[in-house]
Each structure stands twice: as structure tokens, then as C-alpha cells.
C-alpha positions as a LaTeX table, in Angstrom:
\begin{tabular}{lrrr}
\hline
Residue & $x$ (\AA) & $y$ (\AA) & $z$ (\AA) \\
\hline
Met1 & $-5.25$ & 11.92 & $-4.34$ \\
Leu2 & $-8.12$ & 13.16 & $-2.67$ \\
Glu3 & $-10.86$ & 14.68 & $-4.53$ \\
Pro4 & $-11.95$ & 18.45 & $-2.81$ \\
Ile5 & $-15.41$ & 18.03 & $-1.31$ \\
Asn6 & $-18.12$ & 20.75 & $-3.06$ \\
Pro7 & $-16.33$ & 24.00 & $-2.70$ \\
Arg8 & $-20.22$ & 25.37 & $-2.72$ \\
Ala9 & $-20.65$ & 24.52 & 1.13 \\
Pro10 & $-19.12$ & 27.01 & 3.51 \\
Leu11 & $-18.05$ & 24.01 & 5.88 \\
Ala12 & $-16.45$ & 22.03 & 2.90 \\
Thr13 & $-14.65$ & 25.52 & 1.83 \\
Ala14 & $-13.07$ & 25.76 & 4.94 \\
Leu15 & $-11.95$ & 21.91 & 5.07 \\
Asn16 & $-10.70$ & 22.41 & 1.57 \\
Lys17 & $-8.22$ & 25.08 & 2.72 \\
Ile18 & $-6.72$ & 22.57 & 5.24 \\
Pro19 & $-4.34$ & 19.99 & 4.02 \\
Phe20 & $-5.81$ & 16.58 & 4.44 \\
Ile21 & $-2.85$ & 15.38 & 6.42 \\
Leu22 & $-3.12$ & 18.37 & 9.14 \\
Gln23 & $-6.80$ & 17.33 & 9.18 \\
Ile24 & $-5.74$ & 13.90 & 10.21 \\
Val25 & $-3.41$ & 15.40 & 12.86 \\
Ile26 & $-5.93$ & 17.84 & 14.50 \\
Gly27 & $-8.29$ & 14.70 & 14.59 \\
Leu28 & $-5.60$ & 12.74 & 16.52 \\
Ile29 & $-4.94$ & 15.61 & 18.76 \\
Ile30 & $-8.53$ & 15.99 & 19.63 \\
Gly31 & $-9.22$ & 12.44 & 20.27 \\
Ile32 & $-6.06$ & 12.33 & 22.63 \\
Ile33 & $-7.60$ & 15.67 & 24.47 \\
Leu34 & $-11.20$ & 14.08 & 24.37 \\
Ala35 & $-9.84$ & 10.95 & 26.14 \\
Val36 & $-8.34$ & 13.24 & 28.73 \\
Val37 & $-11.17$ & 15.47 & 29.60 \\
Met38 & $-14.49$ & 13.33 & 29.14 \\
Pro39 & $-13.19$ & 9.02 & 29.35 \\
Gly40 & $-16.68$ & 8.22 & 30.01 \\
Asp41 & $-17.81$ & 4.77 & 28.92 \\
Lys42 & $-21.10$ & 6.28 & 27.51 \\
Ser43 & $-19.43$ & 8.71 & 25.17 \\
Val44 & $-20.53$ & 8.62 & 21.29 \\
Ile45 & $-17.14$ & 9.73 & 20.30 \\
Pro46 & $-15.94$ & 5.87 & 19.61 \\
Thr47 & $-18.99$ & 5.51 & 17.15 \\
Phe48 & $-17.16$ & 7.63 & 14.51 \\
Gly49 & $-14.17$ & 5.14 & 14.49 \\
Thr50 & $-16.47$ & 2.43 & 14.46 \\
Leu51 & $-18.39$ & 3.47 & 11.86 \\
Phe52 & $-15.31$ & 4.29 & 9.93 \\
Val53 & $-13.84$ & 0.74 & 9.93 \\
Lys54 & $-17.11$ & $-0.67$ & 8.68 \\
Ala55 & $-17.13$ & 1.52 & 6.33 \\
Leu56 & $-13.65$ & 0.82 & 5.09 \\
Lys57 & $-14.88$ & $-2.97$ & 5.35 \\
Ala58 & $-17.89$ & $-2.11$ & 3.47 \\
Val59 & $-16.00$ & $-0.81$ & 0.33 \\
Ala60 & $-12.40$ & $-2.49$ & 0.33 \\
Pro61 & $-13.39$ & $-6.27$ & $-1.07$ \\
Ile62 & $-15.09$ & $-4.65$ & $-3.98$ \\
Leu63 & $-11.92$ & $-2.30$ & $-4.07$ \\
Val64 & $-9.50$ & $-4.77$ & $-5.00$ \\
Phe65 & $-11.62$ & $-6.92$ & $-7.03$ \\
Val66 & $-12.26$ & $-3.88$ & $-9.42$ \\
Leu67 & $-8.33$ & $-2.36$ & $-9.18$ \\
Val68 & $-6.91$ & $-5.40$ & $-9.85$ \\
Ser69 & $-9.04$ & $-6.51$ & $-12.64$ \\
Ala70 & $-8.52$ & $-2.75$ & $-14.66$ \\
Ala71 & $-4.63$ & $-3.33$ & $-14.06$ \\
Ile72 & $-4.49$ & $-6.12$ & $-15.92$ \\
Ala73 & $-7.07$ & $-5.67$ & $-18.75$ \\
Arg74 & $-5.26$ & $-2.35$ & $-19.34$ \\
His75 & $-1.64$ & $-4.22$ & $-20.16$ \\
His76 & $-1.16$ & $-4.44$ & $-23.60$ \\
Lys77 & 1.15 & $-6.98$ & $-25.54$ \\
Gly78 & 4.28 & $-6.17$ & $-27.31$ \\
Met79 & 5.30 & $-3.07$ & $-25.07$ \\
Gln80 & 8.14 & $-1.43$ & $-26.08$ \\
Thr81 & 11.88 & $-2.11$ & $-25.58$ \\
Asn82 & 13.56 & $-2.05$ & $-21.89$ \\
Met83 & 9.96 & $-2.82$ & $-20.17$ \\
Lys84 & 10.96 & $-6.37$ & $-19.22$ \\
Pro85 & 13.87 & $-5.25$ & $-17.57$ \\
Ile86 & 12.03 & $-2.34$ & $-15.75$ \\
Ile87 & 9.20 & $-4.60$ & $-14.69$ \\
Thr88 & 11.79 & $-7.13$ & $-13.29$ \\
Leu89 & 13.42 & $-4.59$ & $-11.17$ \\
Tyr90 & 9.94 & $-3.38$ & $-9.85$ \\
Phe91 & 9.13 & $-6.88$ & $-8.90$ \\
Val92 & 12.99 & $-7.83$ & $-7.31$ \\
Ser93 & 12.22 & $-4.87$ & $-5.10$ \\
Met94 & 9.27 & $-5.56$ & $-3.93$ \\
Leu95 & 10.04 & $-8.96$ & $-3.30$ \\
Leu96 & 13.39 & $-8.09$ & $-1.54$ \\
Ser97 & 11.48 & $-5.20$ & 0.54 \\
Ala98 & 8.86 & $-7.26$ & 2.06 \\
Thr99 & 11.56 & $-9.85$ & 2.72 \\
Phe100 & 13.61 & $-7.25$ & 4.41 \\
Ala101 & 10.43 & $-5.67$ & 6.38 \\
Leu102 & 9.73 & $-9.23$ & 7.79 \\
Ala103 & 13.02 & $-9.46$ & 8.73 \\
Met104 & 12.58 & $-6.15$ & 10.72 \\
Ser105 & 9.49 & $-7.27$ & 11.98 \\
Tyr106 & 11.33 & $-10.38$ & 13.78 \\
Ala107 & 14.36 & $-8.21$ & 15.01 \\
Phe108 & 11.94 & $-5.48$ & 16.45 \\
Pro109 & 8.44 & $-7.24$ & 16.86 \\
Ser110 & 5.61 & $-4.82$ & 17.42 \\
Ser111 & 2.02 & $-5.78$ & 18.77 \\
Phe112 & $-1.57$ & $-3.53$ & 19.24 \\
Pro113 & $-2.65$ & $-4.27$ & 23.10 \\
Val114 & $-6.25$ & $-3.17$ & 21.92 \\
Leu115 & $-6.34$ & $-5.85$ & 20.15 \\
Ala116 & $-5.42$ & $-8.50$ & 22.54 \\
Ala117 & $-8.85$ & $-8.88$ & 23.74 \\
Ala118 & $-9.56$ & $-10.54$ & 20.54 \\
Ala119 & $-6.66$ & $-13.32$ & 20.62 \\
Gly120 & $-8.64$ & $-15.75$ & 21.92 \\
Asp121 & $-11.13$ & $-15.93$ & 18.99 \\
Val122 & $-8.36$ & $-16.79$ & 16.37 \\
Thr123 & $-7.31$ & $-20.45$ & 15.83 \\
Pro124 & $-3.88$ & $-20.17$ & 14.15 \\
Pro125 & $-2.68$ & $-22.49$ & 11.85 \\
Gln126 & $-0.16$ & $-25.22$ & 12.59 \\
Gly127 & 2.51 & $-24.90$ & 10.06 \\
Ile128 & 2.93 & $-24.10$ & 6.32 \\
Asp129 & 0.75 & $-27.33$ & 5.46 \\
Glu130 & $-2.37$ & $-26.22$ & 7.00 \\
Val131 & $-1.47$ & $-22.46$ & 5.69 \\
Leu132 & $-1.30$ & $-23.80$ & 1.93 \\
Leu133 & $-4.45$ & $-26.25$ & 2.75 \\
Asn134 & $-6.46$ & $-22.80$ & 3.73 \\
Phe135 & $-5.16$ & $-20.63$ & 1.09 \\
Ile136 & $-6.22$ & $-23.46$ & $-1.69$ \\
Asn137 & $-9.83$ & $-23.53$ & 0.15 \\
Gln138 & $-10.32$ & $-20.04$ & 0.64 \\
Ala139 & $-8.86$ & $-19.43$ & $-3.32$ \\
Ile140 & $-11.65$ & $-21.90$ & $-4.45$ \\
Asp141 & $-14.52$ & $-19.63$ & $-3.49$ \\
Asn142 & $-17.42$ & $-18.41$ & $-5.26$ \\
Pro143 & $-16.83$ & $-14.65$ & $-6.11$ \\
Ile144 & $-19.95$ & $-13.02$ & $-4.69$ \\
Thr145 & $-19.65$ & $-15.13$ & $-1.40$ \\
Ala146 & $-15.89$ & $-13.89$ & $-1.34$ \\
Leu147 & $-17.05$ & $-10.38$ & $-1.93$ \\
Glu148 & $-19.67$ & $-10.58$ & 0.58 \\
Asn149 & $-17.24$ & $-12.28$ & 3.03 \\
Gly150 & $-14.16$ & $-10.78$ & 2.21 \\
Asn151 & $-12.21$ & $-13.68$ & 1.50 \\
Tyr152 & $-9.16$ & $-11.77$ & $-0.45$ \\
Ile153 & $-7.73$ & $-14.57$ & $-1.59$ \\
Ala154 & $-10.46$ & $-15.63$ & $-3.80$ \\
Ile155 & $-10.98$ & $-12.10$ & $-4.73$ \\
Leu156 & $-7.61$ & $-11.57$ & $-5.82$ \\
Leu157 & $-7.52$ & $-14.96$ & $-8.17$ \\
Trp158 & $-10.69$ & $-14.14$ & $-9.47$ \\
Ala159 & $-9.52$ & $-10.30$ & $-10.37$ \\
Ile160 & $-6.73$ & $-11.71$ & $-12.11$ \\
Gly161 & $-8.90$ & $-14.23$ & $-14.35$ \\
Leu162 & $-11.17$ & $-11.53$ & $-15.35$ \\
Gly163 & $-8.43$ & $-9.45$ & $-15.86$ \\
Leu164 & $-6.63$ & $-11.71$ & $-18.20$ \\
Met165 & $-9.84$ & $-12.56$ & $-19.76$ \\
Phe166 & $-10.45$ & $-8.69$ & $-20.25$ \\
Arg167 & $-7.33$ & $-8.12$ & $-22.32$ \\
Ala168 & $-9.04$ & $-9.93$ & $-24.93$ \\
Ala169 & $-11.81$ & $-7.72$ & $-24.98$ \\
Asn170 & $-12.68$ & $-4.72$ & $-26.95$ \\
Asp171 & $-11.46$ & $-1.13$ & $-26.26$ \\
Asn172 & $-14.88$ & 0.08 & $-25.50$ \\
Thr173 & $-14.88$ & $-2.82$ & $-22.60$ \\
Lys174 & $-11.72$ & $-1.89$ & $-21.29$ \\
Arg175 & $-12.86$ & 1.79 & $-20.90$ \\
Val176 & $-16.30$ & 0.52 & $-19.08$ \\
Leu177 & $-13.79$ & $-1.84$ & $-16.33$ \\
Glu178 & $-11.47$ & 1.21 & $-15.93$ \\
Asp179 & $-14.34$ & 3.81 & $-15.77$ \\
Leu180 & $-15.65$ & 1.22 & $-13.20$ \\
Ala181 & $-12.39$ & 1.33 & $-11.55$ \\
Gln182 & $-12.54$ & 5.27 & $-11.07$ \\
Ser183 & $-15.99$ & 4.98 & $-10.00$ \\
Ile184 & $-15.08$ & 2.81 & $-7.17$ \\
Ser185 & $-11.60$ & 4.92 & $-6.52$ \\
Gly186 & $-14.29$ & 7.55 & $-6.22$ \\
Val187 & $-16.34$ & 6.00 & $-3.28$ \\
Val188 & $-13.06$ & 4.98 & $-1.51$ \\
Arg189 & $-11.93$ & 9.02 & $-1.55$ \\
Met190 & $-15.40$ & 10.21 & 0.04 \\
Val191 & $-15.12$ & 7.06 & 3.00 \\
Ile192 & $-11.58$ & 8.44 & 3.66 \\
Arg193 & $-12.67$ & 11.92 & 3.63 \\
Phe194 & $-14.24$ & 11.43 & 7.13 \\
Ala195 & $-10.52$ & 9.35 & 8.29 \\
Pro196 & $-10.13$ & 12.84 & 10.65 \\
Leu197 & $-13.32$ & 11.66 & 12.63 \\
Gly198 & $-12.44$ & 8.10 & 12.02 \\
Val199 & $-8.92$ & 8.30 & 13.66 \\
Met200 & $-10.31$ & 10.76 & 16.33 \\
Gly201 & $-12.75$ & 8.09 & 17.73 \\
Leu202 & $-9.95$ & 5.14 & 17.22 \\
Val203 & $-7.42$ & 7.27 & 19.23 \\
Tyr204 & $-10.22$ & 8.03 & 22.07 \\
Ser205 & $-11.01$ & 4.18 & 22.21 \\
Ser206 & $-7.31$ & 3.31 & 22.50 \\
Cys207 & $-6.76$ & 5.93 & 25.21 \\
Thr208 & $-10.08$ & 4.97 & 27.10 \\
Ala209 & $-9.19$ & 1.32 & 26.87 \\
Glu210 & $-7.25$ & $-0.96$ & 29.42 \\
Gly211 & $-3.82$ & $-0.11$ & 29.39 \\
Gly212 & $-5.21$ & 3.62 & 28.57 \\
Phe213 & $-2.53$ & 5.67 & 27.04 \\
Ser214 & 0.01 & 3.37 & 27.00 \\
Asn215 & $-1.84$ & 1.87 & 24.02 \\
Leu216 & $-0.10$ & 4.80 & 21.85 \\
Leu217 & 3.09 & 3.82 & 22.75 \\
Ser218 & 2.88 & 0.46 & 20.54 \\
Tyr219 & 1.90 & 3.15 & 17.52 \\
Val220 & 5.11 & 5.13 & 18.27 \\
His221 & 7.23 & 1.26 & 17.87 \\
Val222 & 5.37 & 0.15 & 14.81 \\
Ile223 & 5.58 & 3.57 & 12.97 \\
Ala224 & 9.42 & 3.29 & 13.54 \\
Val225 & 9.99 & 0.01 & 12.61 \\
Leu226 & 7.73 & 1.07 & 9.19 \\
Leu227 & 10.21 & 4.23 & 8.77 \\
Gly228 & 13.40 & 2.65 & 9.66 \\
Thr229 & 12.38 & $-0.43$ & 7.06 \\
Met230 & 11.43 & 2.23 & 4.21 \\
Leu231 & 14.58 & 4.09 & 4.82 \\
Gly232 & 16.63 & 1.04 & 4.78 \\
Ile233 & 15.17 & $-0.21$ & 1.34 \\
Ala234 & 15.89 & 3.48 & $-0.03$ \\
Phe235 & 19.48 & 3.58 & 1.16 \\
Ile236 & 20.76 & 0.07 & 0.80 \\
Ile237 & 17.95 & $-2.49$ & $-0.72$ \\
Asn238 & 17.33 & 0.00 & $-3.62$ \\
Pro239 & 21.09 & 0.98 & $-4.26$ \\
Leu240 & 22.08 & $-2.60$ & $-4.18$ \\
Ile241 & 19.37 & $-3.16$ & $-6.65$ \\
Val242 & 20.65 & $-0.45$ & $-9.14$ \\
Trp243 & 24.27 & $-1.26$ & $-9.12$ \\
Thr244 & 23.61 & $-4.87$ & $-9.61$ \\
Ala245 & 21.69 & $-3.68$ & $-12.96$ \\
Thr246 & 24.29 & $-0.75$ & $-13.88$ \\
Arg247 & 27.51 & $-2.02$ & $-12.13$ \\
Glu248 & 27.61 & 1.96 & $-11.71$ \\
Asn249 & 27.72 & 3.92 & $-8.21$ \\
Pro250 & 24.22 & 4.46 & $-7.56$ \\
Tyr251 & 24.17 & 6.85 & $-5.24$ \\
Pro252 & 23.69 & 10.08 & $-7.64$ \\
Leu253 & 21.33 & 8.52 & $-9.27$ \\
Val254 & 19.35 & 7.63 & $-5.72$ \\
Phe255 & 19.84 & 11.05 & $-4.51$ \\
Thr256 & 18.59 & 12.74 & $-7.80$ \\
Thr257 & 15.69 & 10.94 & $-7.64$ \\
Ile258 & 15.00 & 11.22 & $-3.61$ \\
Ala259 & 15.69 & 15.32 & $-4.11$ \\
Asn260 & 13.43 & 15.58 & $-7.05$ \\
Ser261 & 10.66 & 12.91 & $-6.65$ \\
Ala262 & 10.53 & 11.60 & $-3.09$ \\
Val263 & 10.55 & 15.06 & $-1.60$ \\
Thr264 & 7.20 & 16.43 & $-3.47$ \\
Ala265 & 5.65 & 12.88 & $-3.04$ \\
Phe266 & 6.07 & 12.94 & 0.46 \\
Phe267 & 3.71 & 16.25 & 0.51 \\
Thr268 & 1.62 & 14.97 & $-1.89$ \\
Arg269 & 0.79 & 11.28 & $-0.85$ \\
Ser270 & 0.05 & 10.37 & $-3.98$ \\
Ser271 & 1.94 & 8.54 & $-6.48$ \\
Ala272 & $-0.85$ & 9.84 & $-9.66$ \\
Ala273 & $-0.39$ & 13.46 & $-8.26$ \\
Asn274 & 3.77 & 12.79 & $-8.64$ \\
Leu275 & 3.61 & 11.55 & $-12.14$ \\
Pro276 & 3.77 & 14.87 & $-13.95$ \\
Val277 & 7.14 & 15.65 & $-11.76$ \\
Asn278 & 8.57 & 12.04 & $-12.34$ \\
Leu279 & 7.86 & 12.49 & $-16.18$ \\
Glu280 & 9.33 & 16.10 & $-15.93$ \\
Leu281 & 12.45 & 14.03 & $-13.89$ \\
Cys282 & 13.09 & 11.55 & $-16.62$ \\
Glu283 & 13.41 & 14.21 & $-19.36$ \\
Lys284 & 15.83 & 15.68 & $-17.46$ \\
Leu285 & 17.56 & 12.46 & $-16.99$ \\
Asn286 & 17.64 & 11.84 & $-21.05$ \\
Leu287 & 15.80 & 8.80 & $-21.13$ \\
Pro288 & 13.88 & 7.51 & $-23.99$ \\
Lys289 & 10.56 & 8.69 & $-23.88$ \\
Asp290 & 9.38 & 5.76 & $-25.67$ \\
Thr291 & 10.25 & 3.81 & $-22.71$ \\
Tyr292 & 9.56 & 6.16 & $-19.08$ \\
Thr293 & 6.10 & 7.63 & $-20.95$ \\
Ile294 & 4.65 & 3.96 & $-20.27$ \\
Ser295 & 7.19 & 2.67 & $-17.34$ \\
Ile296 & 6.23 & 5.54 & $-14.89$ \\
Pro297 & 2.24 & 5.42 & $-15.21$ \\
Leu298 & 2.62 & 1.65 & $-15.03$ \\
Gly299 & 4.86 & 1.69 & $-11.83$ \\
Cys300 & 2.33 & 4.12 & $-10.20$ \\
Thr301 & $-0.19$ & 0.82 & $-10.91$ \\
Ile302 & 2.60 & $-2.09$ & $-9.70$ \\
Asn303 & 5.61 & $-0.76$ & $-8.06$ \\
Met304 & 4.58 & $-0.50$ & $-4.53$ \\
Ser305 & 7.80 & $-1.59$ & $-2.17$ \\
Gly306 & 6.20 & 1.00 & 0.52 \\
Ala307 & 2.87 & $-0.52$ & 0.32 \\
Ala308 & 4.44 & $-4.13$ & 0.48 \\
Val309 & 6.77 & $-2.94$ & 4.14 \\
Thr310 & 3.16 & $-1.59$ & 5.24 \\
Ile311 & 1.26 & $-4.83$ & 4.88 \\
Val312 & 4.04 & $-7.31$ & 6.23 \\
Ile313 & 4.84 & $-5.10$ & 9.26 \\
Leu314 & 1.28 & $-4.37$ & 9.90 \\
Thr315 & $-0.01$ & $-7.63$ & 9.48 \\
Met316 & 3.13 & $-9.57$ & 11.92 \\
Gly317 & 2.08 & $-7.01$ & 14.26 \\
Ala318 & $-1.52$ & $-8.53$ & 14.27 \\
Val319 & 0.42 & $-11.82$ & 14.62 \\
Asn320 & 2.05 & $-10.89$ & 17.40 \\
Thr321 & $-0.81$ & $-9.59$ & 19.02 \\
Met322 & $-2.81$ & $-12.70$ & 18.54 \\
Gly323 & 0.18 & $-14.81$ & 19.69 \\
Ile324 & 0.38 & $-16.93$ & 16.62 \\
Glu325 & 3.57 & $-18.83$ & 16.37 \\
Thr326 & 4.90 & $-18.51$ & 12.73 \\
Asp327 & 7.17 & $-20.66$ & 10.65 \\
Phe328 & 9.37 & $-19.21$ & 7.89 \\
Ala329 & 7.97 & $-20.68$ & 5.33 \\
Ser330 & 4.28 & $-19.46$ & 6.35 \\
Ala331 & 5.79 & $-16.02$ & 6.71 \\
Leu332 & 7.59 & $-16.01$ & 3.40 \\
Leu333 & 4.14 & $-17.26$ & 1.74 \\
Met334 & 2.85 & $-13.82$ & 3.08 \\
Cys335 & 5.74 & $-12.10$ & 1.80 \\
Val336 & 4.72 & $-13.38$ & $-1.67$ \\
Ala337 & 1.42 & $-12.39$ & $-1.18$ \\
Ser338 & 2.22 & $-8.82$ & 0.20 \\
Val339 & 3.71 & $-8.20$ & $-3.20$ \\
Leu340 & 0.54 & $-9.29$ & $-5.17$ \\
Cys341 & $-1.49$ & $-7.09$ & $-2.91$ \\
Ala342 & 0.99 & $-4.40$ & $-3.59$ \\
Cys343 & 0.64 & $-4.24$ & $-7.14$ \\
Gly344 & $-3.26$ & $-3.73$ & $-6.43$ \\
Ala345 & $-2.83$ & $-0.72$ & $-4.19$ \\
Ser346 & $-4.87$ & 2.19 & $-4.51$ \\
Gly347 & $-4.04$ & 5.48 & $-5.75$ \\
Val348 & $-5.27$ & 7.00 & $-2.99$ \\
Ala349 & $-4.08$ & 8.10 & 0.65 \\
Gly350 & $-3.91$ & 5.03 & 2.50 \\
Gly351 & $-4.61$ & 2.38 & $-0.10$ \\
Ser352 & $-2.38$ & 0.26 & 1.06 \\
Leu353 & $-3.83$ & $-0.54$ & 4.50 \\
Met354 & $-7.22$ & $-1.86$ & 2.68 \\
Leu355 & $-5.00$ & $-4.55$ & 1.40 \\
Ile356 & $-3.84$ & $-5.90$ & 4.61 \\
Pro357 & $-6.95$ & $-8.43$ & 5.46 \\
Leu358 & $-5.72$ & $-10.45$ & 2.22 \\
Ala359 & $-2.22$ & $-11.10$ & 4.14 \\
Cys360 & $-4.10$ & $-11.17$ & 7.75 \\
Ser361 & $-6.18$ & $-13.98$ & 6.10 \\
Ile362 & $-2.90$ & $-16.24$ & 5.65 \\
Phe363 & $-2.46$ & $-16.64$ & 9.32 \\
Gly364 & $-6.36$ & $-17.44$ & 10.06 \\
Ile365 & $-7.15$ & $-13.84$ & 11.17 \\
Gly366 & $-10.40$ & $-12.67$ & 10.36 \\
Asn367 & $-11.99$ & $-9.36$ & 8.73 \\
Asp368 & $-13.34$ & $-7.95$ & 11.56 \\
Ile369 & $-9.67$ & $-7.99$ & 13.56 \\
Ala370 & $-7.94$ & $-7.55$ & 10.36 \\
Met371 & $-9.85$ & $-4.00$ & 9.52 \\
Gln372 & $-9.00$ & $-2.70$ & 13.38 \\
Val373 & $-5.60$ & $-3.21$ & 11.82 \\
Val374 & $-6.34$ & $-0.83$ & 9.00 \\
Gly375 & $-7.59$ & 1.45 & 11.42 \\
Ile376 & $-4.43$ & 1.28 & 13.10 \\
Gly377 & $-2.49$ & 2.32 & 10.31 \\
Phe378 & $-4.63$ & 5.49 & 9.31 \\
Ile379 & $-3.74$ & 6.53 & 13.03 \\
Ile380 & $-0.23$ & 6.23 & 12.01 \\
Gly381 & $-0.41$ & 7.43 & 8.35 \\
Val382 & 0.25 & 10.79 & 8.24 \\
Leu383 & 3.95 & 9.51 & 8.63 \\
Gln384 & 3.84 & 6.18 & 7.25 \\
Asp385 & 1.70 & 7.05 & 3.99 \\
Ser386 & 3.73 & 10.14 & 3.25 \\
Thr387 & 6.87 & 8.36 & 3.35 \\
Glu388 & 5.52 & 5.08 & 1.70 \\
Thr389 & 4.24 & 6.98 & $-1.07$ \\
Ala390 & 7.89 & 8.96 & $-1.35$ \\
Leu391 & 9.47 & 5.43 & $-1.95$ \\
Asn392 & 6.70 & 4.17 & $-4.33$ \\
Ser393 & 6.83 & 6.89 & $-6.51$ \\
Ser394 & 10.66 & 7.72 & $-6.17$ \\
Ser395 & 12.05 & 4.49 & $-7.01$ \\
Asp396 & 9.52 & 4.29 & $-10.40$ \\
Val397 & 12.47 & 6.91 & $-11.83$ \\
Leu398 & 15.08 & 5.16 & $-10.10$ \\
Phe399 & 14.46 & 1.55 & $-11.75$ \\
Thr400 & 13.23 & 3.58 & $-14.92$ \\
Ala401 & 16.89 & 4.66 & $-15.52$ \\
Ala402 & 18.37 & 1.61 & $-13.88$ \\
Ala403 & 17.12 & $-0.06$ & $-16.92$ \\
Cys404 & 17.66 & 2.10 & $-19.52$ \\
Arg405 & 21.23 & 2.68 & $-18.31$ \\
Arg406 & 21.44 & $-0.74$ & $-18.29$ \\
Ala407 & 20.52 & $-1.16$ & $-21.86$ \\
Glu408 & 23.26 & 1.51 & $-23.00$ \\
Arg409 & 25.84 & $-0.80$ & $-20.90$ \\
Leu410 & 24.67 & $-3.53$ & $-22.99$ \\
Lys411 & 24.88 & $-2.14$ & $-26.43$ \\
Ala412 & 28.30 & $-0.47$ & $-25.81$ \\
Gln413 & 29.73 & $-3.79$ & $-24.73$ \\
Lys414 & 28.15 & $-5.44$ & $-28.10$ \\
Ala415 & 29.60 & $-2.77$ & $-30.08$ \\
Ala416 & 32.77 & $-3.21$ & $-28.71$ \\
\hline
\end{tabular}
């Protein structure tokens, strides 16, 4: 959730009265209007987009490193009952969601014409052997060098290792790491505050580049694929998972979580902001308090099916644009990486977009191109991020309830 700008400043007071989603929409519309009325090559407007992407590149590596480390470090041994099946449902859902997103990417391929000029600078890997070799080579890297160069595979592995070691540290040390994670997230919120200006510059650049306004049609296509995939997960994939766990009709529970959780999450665009709503819904569903008080905050951190979908589809859009031929095994590896990325997604708006470079790196797509994809993600984020948050947050309650009902069913069977 974005922190309000200093309310003492008159301009900040005015901006705080405008919902952030509306600010993004206004930036997008202004970018289109400016491209129509002043399409000159010497305009400084594209600089806003360039600076925004550069700021994202600067903060993303340390964000991933600290957030993943803190998430693992805060995990406590001996969690109360039902946590293992809940976590299993979280990860099964994310893996199936990423795989479904991959299938949708093949069925309805997207591309980004604005990135086509960079296609000649990419050397695609030749099959799964080279992908795995590149993965290993990138994984074994100095952490400082990895942070400097944006080597997200090494960053992720170092973060996991550090987080595991921090689990044995005392509580004060863990709090320092958690405070650092909160501070870095605060810096990200500051950067994302400039998203309306960045989107204005990026849209202006897209409209005035070769291909003009036709470039925006590719964004319409990719947002349609993203929303269609997330709706398919909400109404097909997740209900199948719930039915497998409970052997009951899943749709009453699905519709309850969508009506009471997804709707509010859609407008807040923050799983963290939707926590009180989810906790209250769990209480209404009469779920065990010692379970949902752990699973809901944990799900806010690691249950990110919508983020996995975003990462897969936007990455495959970059792959298609670069003309990279991918085999199924390489794409499946990217899906697994997307699930791992999603678990470290930031709680701020657009957090999943910051993790796209890791998935892109599997196919040899450099950080510069990947961050332009992140910029495109912010352009379509008005609908994408809201829908993604709604899917993520509502499924926290859905799978918590499913695991609890499964436990009740097994207990009844044993009693019988």
C-alpha cells in the first residue's frame, strides 16, 4: 500500500485526494494527448519514462534480496495445525497458475513492438541444456556483483541462504532484517509514487515511436490475456483445487471469498491493506483462529498466483518480441522460477513487475530490456495489478478455509 505524500505540502495535499489508480490513468491519457499535439523528436517528455525505468532498475535487486531473506527468516518452526496443507495448497495453486498462464501465452501470444529494435542484441539459449548451464553460471556469483549487475538468479539464491541462516538468529537480529525490508519497501513506494509521470513518458514514447498508436494495441492484447488467465484461475483452477481438498462443491466458498475479499482487494490494490477484511471473513466462516491468524498474513507474503501469471505472460511477451524459440522444458523452468519469484513479490502496487527480470534472464534477455517490460507492466497496471491483488488476496481465505474443511472431513472419517 502506498504511503501518502507529506500532507503539509499544498501539491501533496491535492495529490493525496486523487486515488493512485486515477493518477496512473490521468498520466496515461496525458501521454496520449501530448503525443497527438506535440509529437516532436526533441520533446523532453520521454525522459520521464526513462528516469522512471532507471529508478526501478536501481531499487529492484536490493528489494528482491531483502524481501526474500526477511520472509524466510520470519518463518517459525513448529507452526500450528493445518499449516502444512495450507502452504501446499498455496504452492500447488501458484504452480498450476503459472502453467496455465504459459498455456495461454502459447495459445494467445503477445508481443511488444516497442522492444523489437532490441531483438538483435539478444542471444537466445539453445534448448534446456544451455538454459540450465546459464542458470548455474548465474547462480554462482558474488552477491555484491549480483546486486550491481542485476543477476536475479544469484540474488534469489543468496537471499534464500541468508534467510535460512537468519532463522537461527535472535529476535533482535531478525527485527533488524525486517526493519530493513520495510525501509527498502518504503523506498520502492517513493519510486512508484512517480509512476504517473513515468507512465506518461512511456506512453508518449510508444505513441511517437515507429508504429505510432498501433503500439498500444499490443497492450490491449496482453491485458486481455492477463485478465482472461486470472479469471480462469479464479473460476476454474482454484475451484478444482478446493474440490480436490474438500470433496465438496467449491463454488459457494469461491463466490463468498470473491464477494467479501476480492472486491475490496481490487480497489485497495494491496494484499496487506486487505488483511483486516480477510481476517474478519475467516471469523465469519468460523475457521480456527490459531490457524487463520498465521495463514492469512503468511499468504499475504507467499501466496501470489496472480503475480506468477503476470511474470509468465509478460516474460513470454518479451520472448516472443525477441524472436526466441523456446522448448517446453525451458518454459517449464521459467514457470518454476516464476513461482519462486512470486513468493518474494513486494506488497506494494506493482511489486510483481519488479521480479520479471529474473524470469527474463532464464532466456538470455538482459536487464535493460526486462526493465522496459516492467515499464509496460506499469502502463497496463491499472487493471492488471488490481485483478492480480484481488486473486491473490481472496485465495488466501479460500485455501485456508479449504484446508480447515479438509481437516474436519478427515477427523469425521476417523471418528466414524
